[in-house]
mmCIF file of C-alpha atoms in Angstrom:
data_model
loop_
_atom_site.group_PDB
_atom_site.id
_atom_site.type_symbol
_atom_site.label_atom_id
_atom_site.label_comp_id
_atom_site.label_asym_id
_atom_site.label_seq_id
_atom_site.Cartn_x
_atom_site.Cartn_y
_atom_site.Cartn_z
ATOM 1 C CA UNK A 1 0.000 0.000 0.000
ATOM 2 C CA UNK A 2 2.789 2.424 0.936
ATOM 3 C CA UNK A 3 5.006 1.669 -2.049
ATOM 4 C CA UNK A 4 2.173 1.582 -4.568
ATOM 5 C CA UNK A 5 0.876 4.910 -3.225
ATOM 6 C CA UNK A 6 4.164 6.639 -3.998
ATOM 7 C CA UNK A 7 3.952 9.340 -6.686
ATOM 8 C CA UNK A 8 5.818 8.392 -9.855
ATOM 9 C CA UNK A 9 8.335 11.196 -9.388
ATOM 10 C CA UNK A 10 9.405 9.872 -5.993
ATOM 11 C CA UNK A 11 9.643 6.313 -7.303
ATOM 12 C CA UNK A 12 11.905 7.346 -10.156
ATOM 13 C CA UNK A 13 14.021 9.533 -7.886
ATOM 14 C CA UNK A 14 14.527 6.598 -5.503
ATOM 15 C CA UNK A 15 15.924 4.495 -8.348
ATOM 16 C CA UNK A 16 18.132 7.347 -9.556
ATOM 17 C CA UNK A 17 19.318 8.117 -6.031
ATOM 18 C CA UNK A 18 20.331 4.502 -5.529
ATOM 19 C CA UNK A 19 22.338 4.805 -8.739
ATOM 20 C CA UNK A 20 24.286 7.769 -7.356
ATOM 21 C CA UNK A 21 24.681 5.951 -4.037
ATOM 22 C CA UNK A 22 26.207 2.960 -5.833
ATOM 23 C CA UNK A 23 28.532 5.300 -7.708
ATOM 24 C CA UNK A 24 29.779 6.828 -4.459
ATOM 25 C CA UNK A 25 30.299 3.396 -2.880
ATOM 26 C CA UNK A 26 32.254 2.167 -5.891
ATOM 27 C CA UNK A 27 34.448 5.253 -6.241
ATOM 28 C CA UNK A 28 35.196 5.215 -2.522
ATOM 29 C CA UNK A 29 36.047 1.507 -2.604
ATOM 30 C CA UNK A 30 38.426 2.029 -5.516
ATOM 31 C CA UNK A 31 40.191 4.901 -3.756
ATOM 32 C CA UNK A 32 39.223 7.326 -6.522
ATOM 33 C CA UNK A 33 37.180 9.409 -4.079
ATOM 34 C CA UNK A 34 38.701 9.953 -0.631
ATOM 35 C CA UNK A 35 37.938 11.960 2.494
ATOM 36 C CA UNK A 36 39.192 15.533 2.523
ATOM 37 C CA UNK A 37 39.101 17.655 5.707
ATOM 38 C CA UNK A 38 38.794 20.875 3.707
ATOM 39 C CA UNK A 39 36.196 19.904 1.108
ATOM 40 C CA UNK A 40 34.663 16.788 2.714
ATOM 41 C CA UNK A 41 35.574 14.639 -0.297
ATOM 42 C CA UNK A 42 38.271 14.903 -2.922
ATOM 43 C CA UNK A 43 40.042 13.089 -5.714
ATOM 44 C CA UNK A 44 42.297 10.284 -4.553
ATOM 45 C CA UNK A 45 45.645 9.288 -5.998
ATOM 46 C CA UNK A 46 44.646 8.056 -9.441
ATOM 47 C CA UNK A 47 48.238 6.973 -10.042
ATOM 48 C CA UNK A 48 47.637 4.080 -7.671
ATOM 49 C CA UNK A 49 47.371 0.750 -9.516
ATOM 50 C CA UNK A 50 44.099 -0.051 -7.741
ATOM 51 C CA UNK A 51 42.467 3.164 -8.990
ATOM 52 C CA UNK A 52 43.774 2.641 -12.522
ATOM 53 C CA UNK A 53 42.529 -0.943 -12.568
ATOM 54 C CA UNK A 54 39.100 0.183 -11.356
ATOM 55 C CA UNK A 55 38.876 2.772 -14.146
ATOM 56 C CA UNK A 56 40.055 0.201 -16.674
ATOM 57 C CA UNK A 57 37.450 -2.220 -15.361
ATOM 58 C CA UNK A 58 34.690 0.367 -15.768
ATOM 59 C CA UNK A 59 35.630 0.993 -19.394
ATOM 60 C CA UNK A 60 35.806 -2.763 -19.935
ATOM 61 C CA UNK A 61 32.351 -3.505 -18.521
ATOM 62 C CA UNK A 62 30.837 -0.596 -20.483
ATOM 63 C CA UNK A 63 32.269 -1.914 -23.757
ATOM 64 C CA UNK A 64 31.217 -5.491 -22.985
ATOM 65 C CA UNK A 65 27.756 -4.266 -22.015
ATOM 66 C CA UNK A 66 27.461 -2.265 -25.227
ATOM 67 C CA UNK A 67 28.122 -5.391 -27.288
ATOM 68 C CA UNK A 68 25.704 -7.341 -25.044
ATOM 69 C CA UNK A 69 28.296 -9.856 -23.915
ATOM 70 C CA UNK A 70 26.679 -12.283 -21.478
ATOM 71 C CA UNK A 71 28.295 -12.152 -18.044
ATOM 72 C CA UNK A 72 29.976 -8.797 -18.706
ATOM 73 C CA UNK A 73 30.041 -7.917 -15.016
ATOM 74 C CA UNK A 74 31.501 -11.194 -13.760
ATOM 75 C CA UNK A 75 34.026 -11.263 -16.630
ATOM 76 C CA UNK A 76 35.223 -7.810 -15.611
ATOM 77 C CA UNK A 77 35.488 -8.712 -11.925
ATOM 78 C CA UNK A 78 37.462 -11.885 -12.669
ATOM 79 C CA UNK A 79 39.735 -10.091 -15.154
ATOM 80 C CA UNK A 80 40.620 -7.319 -12.707
ATOM 81 C CA UNK A 81 41.155 -9.880 -9.935
ATOM 82 C CA UNK A 82 43.570 -11.909 -12.080
ATOM 83 C CA UNK A 83 45.491 -8.793 -13.158
ATOM 84 C CA UNK A 84 45.684 -7.618 -9.545
ATOM 85 C CA UNK A 85 47.012 -11.025 -8.482
ATOM 86 C CA UNK A 86 49.706 -10.946 -11.177
ATOM 87 C CA UNK A 87 50.711 -7.467 -10.005
ATOM 88 C CA UNK A 88 50.748 -8.552 -6.373
ATOM 89 C CA UNK A 89 48.019 -6.106 -5.380
ATOM 90 C CA UNK A 90 45.819 -8.600 -3.569
ATOM 91 C CA UNK A 91 46.505 -11.516 -1.286
ATOM 92 C CA UNK A 92 45.287 -15.029 -1.996
ATOM 93 C CA UNK A 93 43.623 -16.306 1.176
ATOM 94 C CA UNK A 94 43.026 -19.875 0.065
ATOM 95 C CA UNK A 95 39.941 -21.683 -1.150
ATOM 96 C CA UNK A 96 38.238 -23.470 1.729
ATOM 97 C CA UNK A 97 37.954 -22.103 5.243
ATOM 98 C CA UNK A 98 36.395 -23.065 8.532
ATOM 99 C CA UNK A 99 32.678 -22.401 8.845
ATOM 100 C CA UNK A 100 32.116 -20.272 11.962
ATOM 101 C CA UNK A 101 29.764 -21.584 14.625
ATOM 102 C CA UNK A 102 26.560 -19.808 15.614
ATOM 103 C CA UNK A 103 26.519 -20.875 19.268
ATOM 104 C CA UNK A 104 27.962 -17.595 20.670
ATOM 105 C CA UNK A 105 25.162 -15.488 19.146
ATOM 106 C CA UNK A 106 22.247 -17.867 18.527
ATOM 107 C CA UNK A 107 19.119 -16.802 20.467
ATOM 108 C CA UNK A 108 21.177 -14.534 22.731
ATOM 109 C CA UNK A 109 18.414 -11.984 23.258
ATOM 110 C CA UNK A 110 17.996 -9.439 26.030
ATOM 111 C CA UNK A 111 14.279 -9.381 26.754
ATOM 112 C CA UNK A 112 14.770 -7.393 29.971
ATOM 113 C CA UNK A 113 15.784 -4.294 28.055
ATOM 114 C CA UNK A 114 12.828 -4.605 25.706
ATOM 115 C CA UNK A 115 10.235 -3.142 28.051
ATOM 116 C CA UNK A 116 11.814 0.260 28.605
ATOM 117 C CA UNK A 117 10.865 3.729 27.386
ATOM 118 C CA UNK A 118 14.204 4.248 25.644
ATOM 119 C CA UNK A 119 13.761 1.033 23.682
ATOM 120 C CA UNK A 120 10.536 2.351 22.127
ATOM 121 C CA UNK A 121 12.452 5.045 20.257
ATOM 122 C CA UNK A 122 15.064 2.509 19.154
ATOM 123 C CA UNK A 123 12.402 0.167 17.767
ATOM 124 C CA UNK A 124 10.668 3.093 16.027
ATOM 125 C CA UNK A 125 13.904 4.180 14.327
ATOM 126 C CA UNK A 126 14.786 0.636 13.300
ATOM 127 C CA UNK A 127 11.287 0.172 11.889
ATOM 128 C CA UNK A 128 11.444 3.306 9.744
ATOM 129 C CA UNK A 129 14.999 2.706 8.526
ATOM 130 C CA UNK A 130 14.408 -0.969 7.740
ATOM 131 C CA UNK A 131 11.087 -0.303 6.026
ATOM 132 C CA UNK A 132 12.381 2.419 3.753
ATOM 133 C CA UNK A 133 15.752 0.826 3.078
ATOM 134 C CA UNK A 134 13.881 -2.269 1.936
ATOM 135 C CA UNK A 135 11.133 -0.548 -0.044
ATOM 136 C CA UNK A 136 13.596 1.881 -1.614
ATOM 137 C CA UNK A 137 15.815 -0.942 -2.804
ATOM 138 C CA UNK A 138 12.816 -2.949 -4.028
ATOM 139 C CA UNK A 139 11.458 -0.011 -6.029
ATOM 140 C CA UNK A 140 14.834 0.919 -7.502
ATOM 141 C CA UNK A 141 15.884 -2.589 -8.458
ATOM 142 C CA UNK A 142 12.398 -3.524 -9.718
ATOM 143 C CA UNK A 143 12.290 -0.482 -11.962
ATOM 144 C CA UNK A 144 15.701 -1.383 -13.365
ATOM 145 C CA UNK A 145 14.406 -4.909 -14.006
ATOM 146 C CA UNK A 146 11.281 -3.604 -15.726
ATOM 147 C CA UNK A 147 9.033 -5.285 -13.169
ATOM 148 C CA UNK A 148 6.909 -2.247 -12.314
ATOM 149 C CA UNK A 149 3.422 -2.346 -13.830
ATOM 150 C CA UNK A 150 1.877 1.131 -14.190
ATOM 151 C CA UNK A 151 4.348 2.306 -11.572
ATOM 152 C CA UNK A 152 3.300 -0.415 -9.115
ATOM 153 C CA UNK A 153 5.198 -3.474 -7.941
ATOM 154 C CA UNK A 154 3.204 -6.733 -8.238
ATOM 155 C CA UNK A 155 3.557 -9.314 -5.466
ATOM 156 C CA UNK A 156 5.082 -6.685 -3.193
ATOM 157 C CA UNK A 157 3.567 -8.361 -0.123
ATOM 158 C CA UNK A 158 5.566 -11.518 -0.812
ATOM 159 C CA UNK A 159 8.785 -9.554 -1.137
ATOM 160 C CA UNK A 160 8.217 -7.712 2.139
ATOM 161 C CA UNK A 161 7.182 -10.968 3.849
ATOM 162 C CA UNK A 162 10.468 -12.553 2.787
ATOM 163 C CA UNK A 163 12.337 -9.496 4.031
ATOM 164 C CA UNK A 164 10.563 -9.410 7.401
ATOM 165 C CA UNK A 165 11.096 -13.155 7.870
ATOM 166 C CA UNK A 166 14.800 -12.680 7.199
ATOM 167 C CA UNK A 167 14.927 -9.868 9.768
ATOM 168 C CA UNK A 168 13.419 -12.096 12.465
ATOM 169 C CA UNK A 169 15.645 -15.035 11.529
ATOM 170 C CA UNK A 170 18.702 -12.797 11.408
ATOM 171 C CA UNK A 171 17.966 -11.428 14.862
ATOM 172 C CA UNK A 172 17.635 -14.968 16.229
ATOM 173 C CA UNK A 173 21.002 -15.846 14.712
ATOM 174 C CA UNK A 174 22.598 -12.753 16.213
ATOM 175 C CA UNK A 175 23.211 -10.710 13.079
ATOM 176 C CA UNK A 176 22.476 -7.058 12.486
ATOM 177 C CA UNK A 177 19.121 -6.206 10.930
ATOM 178 C CA UNK A 178 18.915 -7.677 7.431
ATOM 179 C CA UNK A 179 17.701 -5.741 4.411
ATOM 180 C CA UNK A 180 17.806 -6.169 0.626
ATOM 181 C CA UNK A 181 21.213 -5.169 -0.694
ATOM 182 C CA UNK A 182 21.234 -2.279 -3.129
ATOM 183 C CA UNK A 183 24.034 -4.144 -4.913
ATOM 184 C CA UNK A 184 21.316 -6.576 -6.031
ATOM 185 C CA UNK A 185 20.959 -4.272 -9.012
ATOM 186 C CA UNK A 186 24.116 -5.890 -10.396
ATOM 187 C CA UNK A 187 22.252 -9.187 -10.686
ATOM 188 C CA UNK A 188 19.414 -7.476 -12.525
ATOM 189 C CA UNK A 189 21.877 -5.848 -14.921
ATOM 190 C CA UNK A 190 23.332 -9.288 -15.604
ATOM 191 C CA UNK A 191 19.889 -10.528 -16.661
ATOM 192 C CA UNK A 192 18.305 -11.803 -13.444
ATOM 193 C CA UNK A 193 14.532 -11.405 -13.460
ATOM 194 C CA UNK A 194 12.876 -14.326 -11.642
ATOM 195 C CA UNK A 195 12.878 -15.896 -8.201
ATOM 196 C CA UNK A 196 15.328 -18.497 -9.484
ATOM 197 C CA UNK A 197 17.961 -15.760 -9.485
ATOM 198 C CA UNK A 198 17.390 -15.130 -5.782
ATOM 199 C CA UNK A 199 17.474 -18.854 -4.982
ATOM 200 C CA UNK A 200 20.723 -19.289 -6.911
ATOM 201 C CA UNK A 201 22.332 -16.322 -5.169
ATOM 202 C CA UNK A 202 21.148 -17.625 -1.789
ATOM 203 C CA UNK A 203 22.703 -21.049 -2.396
ATOM 204 C CA UNK A 204 25.953 -19.452 -3.524
ATOM 205 C CA UNK A 205 25.972 -17.217 -0.439
ATOM 206 C CA UNK A 206 25.686 -20.322 1.739
ATOM 207 C CA UNK A 207 28.582 -21.836 -0.187
ATOM 208 C CA UNK A 208 30.592 -18.700 0.532
ATOM 209 C CA UNK A 209 30.547 -19.658 4.216
ATOM 210 C CA UNK A 210 32.860 -22.506 3.270
ATOM 211 C CA UNK A 211 34.685 -20.691 0.488
ATOM 212 C CA UNK A 212 34.968 -17.350 2.274
ATOM 213 C CA UNK A 213 38.783 -17.215 1.848
ATOM 214 C CA UNK A 214 38.332 -17.403 -1.929
ATOM 215 C CA UNK A 215 35.705 -14.647 -1.888
ATOM 216 C CA UNK A 216 37.984 -12.557 0.321
ATOM 217 C CA UNK A 217 40.685 -12.814 -2.345
ATOM 218 C CA UNK A 218 38.623 -10.605 -4.684
ATOM 219 C CA UNK A 219 39.745 -7.001 -4.024
ATOM 220 C CA UNK A 220 37.254 -4.190 -3.547
ATOM 221 C CA UNK A 221 38.546 -2.302 -6.566
ATOM 222 C CA UNK A 222 37.654 -5.320 -8.744
ATOM 223 C CA UNK A 223 33.968 -5.076 -7.829
ATOM 224 C CA UNK A 224 33.904 -1.259 -7.943
ATOM 225 C CA UNK A 225 33.569 -1.074 -11.766
ATOM 226 C CA UNK A 226 30.492 -3.299 -11.624
ATOM 227 C CA UNK A 227 28.773 -1.068 -9.063
ATOM 228 C CA UNK A 228 29.659 2.074 -11.013
ATOM 229 C CA UNK A 229 28.275 0.492 -14.189
ATOM 230 C CA UNK A 230 25.030 -0.463 -12.467
ATOM 231 C CA UNK A 231 24.828 3.043 -11.006
ATOM 232 C CA UNK A 232 24.933 4.598 -14.473
ATOM 233 C CA UNK A 233 22.106 2.330 -15.580
ATOM 234 C CA UNK A 234 19.907 3.132 -12.587
ATOM 235 C CA UNK A 235 20.437 6.869 -12.979
ATOM 236 C CA UNK A 236 18.478 6.668 -16.228
ATOM 237 C CA UNK A 237 15.312 6.626 -14.126
ATOM 238 C CA UNK A 238 15.732 10.374 -13.619
ATOM 239 C CA UNK A 239 14.552 11.001 -17.185
ATOM 240 C CA UNK A 240 11.031 9.917 -16.186
ATOM 241 C CA UNK A 241 10.754 12.708 -13.594
ATOM 242 C CA UNK A 242 8.679 15.748 -14.578
ATOM 243 C CA UNK A 243 11.462 18.333 -14.322
ATOM 244 C CA UNK A 244 9.188 21.081 -15.689
ATOM 245 C CA UNK A 245 6.969 20.865 -12.592
ATOM 246 C CA UNK A 246 8.987 22.195 -9.655
ATOM 247 C CA UNK A 247 6.601 20.639 -7.135
ATOM 248 C CA UNK A 248 7.707 17.282 -8.556
ATOM 249 C CA UNK A 249 11.288 18.153 -9.485
ATOM 250 C CA UNK A 250 12.413 19.654 -6.163
ATOM 251 C CA UNK A 251 11.412 16.691 -3.927
ATOM 252 C CA UNK A 252 12.825 14.290 -6.521
ATOM 253 C CA UNK A 253 16.116 16.176 -6.569
ATOM 254 C CA UNK A 254 16.371 16.110 -2.771
ATOM 255 C CA UNK A 255 15.660 12.384 -2.754
ATOM 256 C CA UNK A 256 18.409 11.754 -5.302
ATOM 257 C CA UNK A 257 21.153 13.847 -3.700
ATOM 258 C CA UNK A 258 20.399 13.026 -0.071
ATOM 259 C CA UNK A 259 21.010 9.301 -0.583
ATOM 260 C CA UNK A 260 24.734 9.573 -1.397
ATOM 261 C CA UNK A 261 25.324 12.694 0.710
ATOM 262 C CA UNK A 262 23.845 11.119 3.865
ATOM 263 C CA UNK A 263 25.090 7.641 2.902
ATOM 264 C CA UNK A 264 21.597 6.347 3.569
ATOM 265 C CA UNK A 265 18.770 5.261 1.288
ATOM 266 C CA UNK A 266 16.253 5.708 4.101
ATOM 267 C CA UNK A 267 17.283 9.318 4.810
ATOM 268 C CA UNK A 268 17.051 10.185 1.124
ATOM 269 C CA UNK A 269 13.528 8.794 0.955
ATOM 270 C CA UNK A 270 12.619 10.584 4.189
ATOM 271 C CA UNK A 271 13.586 14.016 2.889
ATOM 272 C CA UNK A 272 11.816 13.222 -0.360
ATOM 273 C CA UNK A 273 8.573 12.464 1.491
ATOM 274 C CA UNK A 274 8.801 15.509 3.748
ATOM 275 C CA UNK A 275 9.688 17.950 0.977
ATOM 276 C CA UNK A 276 6.996 16.520 -1.314
ATOM 277 C CA UNK A 277 4.286 17.033 1.299
ATOM 278 C CA UNK A 278 5.473 20.523 2.314
ATOM 279 C CA UNK A 279 5.933 21.824 -1.239
ATOM 280 C CA UNK A 280 2.558 20.507 -2.394
ATOM 281 C CA UNK A 281 0.898 22.011 0.684
ATOM 282 C CA UNK A 282 2.413 25.466 0.203
ATOM 283 C CA UNK A 283 1.658 25.415 -3.532
ATOM 284 C CA UNK A 284 -1.984 24.515 -2.803
ATOM 285 C CA UNK A 285 -1.769 21.185 -4.588
ATOM 286 C CA UNK A 286 -2.621 18.909 -1.696
ATOM 287 C CA UNK A 287 -4.796 16.812 -3.987
ATOM 288 C CA UNK A 288 -1.613 15.417 -5.553
ATOM 289 C CA UNK A 289 -0.487 13.947 -2.223
ATOM 290 C CA UNK A 290 -1.751 10.430 -1.348
ATOM 291 C CA UNK A 291 -2.884 10.050 2.299
ATOM 292 C CA UNK A 292 -0.093 7.586 3.046
ATOM 293 C CA UNK A 293 2.517 10.153 1.987
ATOM 294 C CA UNK A 294 1.156 12.592 4.589
ATOM 295 C CA UNK A 295 1.386 9.933 7.298
ATOM 296 C CA UNK A 296 4.935 8.923 6.433
ATOM 297 C CA UNK A 297 6.090 12.536 6.080
ATOM 298 C CA UNK A 298 4.791 13.339 9.577
ATOM 299 C CA UNK A 299 6.428 10.224 11.053
ATOM 300 C CA UNK A 300 9.789 11.093 9.534
ATOM 301 C CA UNK A 301 9.499 14.715 10.639
ATOM 302 C CA UNK A 302 8.818 13.569 14.210
ATOM 303 C CA UNK A 303 11.729 11.168 14.040
ATOM 304 C CA UNK A 304 14.180 13.866 12.907
ATOM 305 C CA UNK A 305 12.825 16.424 15.391
ATOM 306 C CA UNK A 306 12.877 14.279 18.506
ATOM 307 C CA UNK A 307 15.453 11.583 17.739
ATOM 308 C CA UNK A 308 17.760 13.234 15.240
#
């Protein structure tokens, strides 16, 4: 209900914002963008082999993608990894490792601290962040996959049920709160469209518990080109925003830029909701705002005002 009630401009801005977010993550991982005390961020040392390999990898995946080479992303990652190994830029950690036990964290829950006033605010924040991280990723990735029908996501309830089940299971196992990875867009770009893709990835993730040393041998700058490539594809969603209508363009713009600048999908969506409601109200176009948008905008405003 919440996701399907979103105005089209906000939906497209969420997808585009995730694209910019992926770009920032990839550039940071490759060392091309670094922290700068004077300007917040700055250009890293592009003479470093890791940065050069990341840039080479981006050009490679773009060219392979242009010629519709199947597996362009994985080919690029493997190529950069092999080159890095030959240059001695990454360490080979082996193939098979020991699977860690779950006994230290399994079902280790503190129910005593649950029934306190301070915990209410914590649960509220976790709920909002988890909900909008998940829905934002679902909308962005689904749009990239072409799965939206008239701007709505079919079978959304099943997707959110799977996500909520994973959150509960993850908590029981002692992990941090689970949420759909925005990097899932890479799988969509590679051609994944059905539930079989998710099942395959899940099985391979389980296998990575045993082969974690091999996965660890892949350097970050080898995966950075893939994320940057996916980011460029997702940014195309911005063309579907009505930039001639400032009551649509301004909230969409805030949604897009706040995601990378706050390093949070949820915060980007929050400022998009709030600005959309406020701008429409002041421009006397409240009829454009679905009731659910008003509710969510108020909740986020209260969260920022009282909890930061």
